[in-house]
XYZ file of C-alpha atoms in Angstrom:
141
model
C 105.920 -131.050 143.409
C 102.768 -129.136 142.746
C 100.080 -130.297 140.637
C 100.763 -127.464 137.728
C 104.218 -128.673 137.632
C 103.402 -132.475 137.520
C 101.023 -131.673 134.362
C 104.041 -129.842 132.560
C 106.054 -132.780 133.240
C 103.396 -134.791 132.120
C 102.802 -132.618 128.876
C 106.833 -133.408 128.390
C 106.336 -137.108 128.561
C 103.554 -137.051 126.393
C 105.421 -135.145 123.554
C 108.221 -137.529 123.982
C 106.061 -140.435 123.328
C 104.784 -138.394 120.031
C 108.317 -138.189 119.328
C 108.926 -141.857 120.399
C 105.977 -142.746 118.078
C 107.223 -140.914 114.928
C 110.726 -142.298 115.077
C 109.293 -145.896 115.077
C 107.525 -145.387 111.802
C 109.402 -147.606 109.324
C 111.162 -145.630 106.433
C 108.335 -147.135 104.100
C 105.780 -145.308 106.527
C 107.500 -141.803 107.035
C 108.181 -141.583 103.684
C 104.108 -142.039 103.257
C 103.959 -139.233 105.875
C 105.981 -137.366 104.200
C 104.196 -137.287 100.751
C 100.938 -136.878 102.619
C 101.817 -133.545 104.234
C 103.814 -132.342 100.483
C 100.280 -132.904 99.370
C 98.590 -131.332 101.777
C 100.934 -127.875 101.040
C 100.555 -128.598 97.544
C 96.733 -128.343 97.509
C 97.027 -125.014 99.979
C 99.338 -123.578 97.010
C 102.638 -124.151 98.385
C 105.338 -125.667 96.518
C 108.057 -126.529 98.986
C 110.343 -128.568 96.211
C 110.263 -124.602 94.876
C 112.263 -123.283 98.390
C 115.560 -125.092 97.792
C 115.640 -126.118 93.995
C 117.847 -129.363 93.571
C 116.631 -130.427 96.737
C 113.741 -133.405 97.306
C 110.536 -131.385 99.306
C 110.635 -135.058 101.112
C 113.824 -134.083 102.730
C 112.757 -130.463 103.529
C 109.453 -131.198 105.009
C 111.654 -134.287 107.478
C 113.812 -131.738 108.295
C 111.579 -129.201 109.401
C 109.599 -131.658 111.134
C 112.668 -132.834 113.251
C 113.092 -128.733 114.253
C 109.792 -128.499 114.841
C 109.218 -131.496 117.156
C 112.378 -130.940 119.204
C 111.070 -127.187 119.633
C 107.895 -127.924 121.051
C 109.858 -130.528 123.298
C 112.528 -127.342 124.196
C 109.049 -125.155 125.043
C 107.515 -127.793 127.336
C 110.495 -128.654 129.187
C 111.669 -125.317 129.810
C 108.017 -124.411 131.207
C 108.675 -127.744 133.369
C 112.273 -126.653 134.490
C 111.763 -123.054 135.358
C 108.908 -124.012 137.794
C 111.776 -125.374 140.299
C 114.983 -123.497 138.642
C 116.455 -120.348 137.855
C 115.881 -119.170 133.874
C 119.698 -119.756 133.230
C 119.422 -123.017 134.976
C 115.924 -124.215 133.568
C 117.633 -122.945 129.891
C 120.862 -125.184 130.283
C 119.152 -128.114 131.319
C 116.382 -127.818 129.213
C 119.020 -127.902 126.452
C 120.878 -130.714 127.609
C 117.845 -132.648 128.387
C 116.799 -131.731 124.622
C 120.001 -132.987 123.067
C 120.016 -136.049 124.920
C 116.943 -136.698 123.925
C 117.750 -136.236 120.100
C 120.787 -138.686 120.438
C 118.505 -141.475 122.283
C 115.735 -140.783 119.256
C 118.486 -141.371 116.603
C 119.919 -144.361 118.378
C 116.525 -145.813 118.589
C 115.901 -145.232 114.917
C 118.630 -147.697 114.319
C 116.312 -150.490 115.080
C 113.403 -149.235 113.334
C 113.026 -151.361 109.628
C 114.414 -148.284 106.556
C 115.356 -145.867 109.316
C 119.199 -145.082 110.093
C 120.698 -142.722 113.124
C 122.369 -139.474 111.654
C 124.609 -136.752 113.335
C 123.010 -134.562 111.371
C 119.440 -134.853 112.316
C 120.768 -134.559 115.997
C 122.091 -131.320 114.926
C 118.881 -130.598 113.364
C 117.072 -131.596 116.350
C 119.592 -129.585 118.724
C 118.917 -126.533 116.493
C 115.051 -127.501 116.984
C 115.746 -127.181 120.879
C 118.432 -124.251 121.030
C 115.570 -122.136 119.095
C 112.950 -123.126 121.647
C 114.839 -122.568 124.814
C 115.766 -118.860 123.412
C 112.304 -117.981 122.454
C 111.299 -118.831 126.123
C 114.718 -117.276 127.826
C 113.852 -114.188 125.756
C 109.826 -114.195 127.316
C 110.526 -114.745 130.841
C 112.805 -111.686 131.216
C-alpha cells in the first residue's frame, strides 16, 4: 500500500472515531448538542422547526446529522477503495462497508446511558452512504 492510500484509510478511521465519539454521547448530551446547533441556525435566521411543521427541529437536525456523517464516511471510503478497485467494485463495497458500519453504530448506542439502536436511523445512515457513494460514482466517470 502506498502512502496516499494509507492516509485515506487513515482519514476513514479517523471519521469513524468522530462517529464512534458522537454515538457515545449520552441522550442527556446529544440532546444538548442538538439545541446548541438549533441555536446556532436560529441566530443565522433559520428556523428549521418551520421545514416540517408538527415535527420537533431536535429530530430534524439528528437526522440530518446521521446523513451527513455517514456521507462524509461514504466519500472517504470510496476515495480509499477506488485506489486498489474498480469504481463498481470500490462503490459496492464502499456501501456495504457503510451499512455495516451504521448497524455496529446503532448496536453500540444500545449501551450508551438515554441512547437506543433504531432500524430507522440505519436507514437514515444507509441513505447518508448510498448518496455519497453516487456523488463520487457520478465524478470518477
Amino acid at each position: 500500500m502506498d502512502r496516499k492510500t494509507l492516509k485515506r484509510w487513515i482519514y476513514v478511521g479517523i471519521w469513524m472515531v468522530i462517529i464512534f465519539i458522537f454515538s457515545n454521547q449520552p441522550g442527556v448530551q446529544s440532546n444538548k448538542t442538538s439545541s446548541f446547533v438549533l441555536r446556532i441556525f436560529n441566530r443565522i435566521g433559520i428556523d428549521i422547526s418551520q421545514l416540517i411543521p408538527g415535527i420537533d427541529a431536535g429530530f430534524i437536525v439528528r437526522k440530518i446529522a446521521h446523513i451527513t456523517e455517514f456521507f462524509i464516511l461514504a466519500l472517504l471510503l470510496f476515495d480509499a477503495l477506488v485506489e486498489q478497485h474498480s469504481i463498481k467494485k470500490a462503490a459496492l463495497l464502499c456501501f456495504l462497508i457503510g451499512i455495516l458500519y451504521a448497524f455496529s453504530d446503532e448496536f453500540h448506542q444500545l449501551f450508551v446511558p438515554g441512547r437506543c439502536a433504531s432500524f430507522k436511523d440505519i436507514f437514515i445512515d444507509s441513505f447518508g452512504v448510498l448518496l455519497g457513494t453516487l456523488i463520487k460514482c457520478t465524478l470518477k466517470n
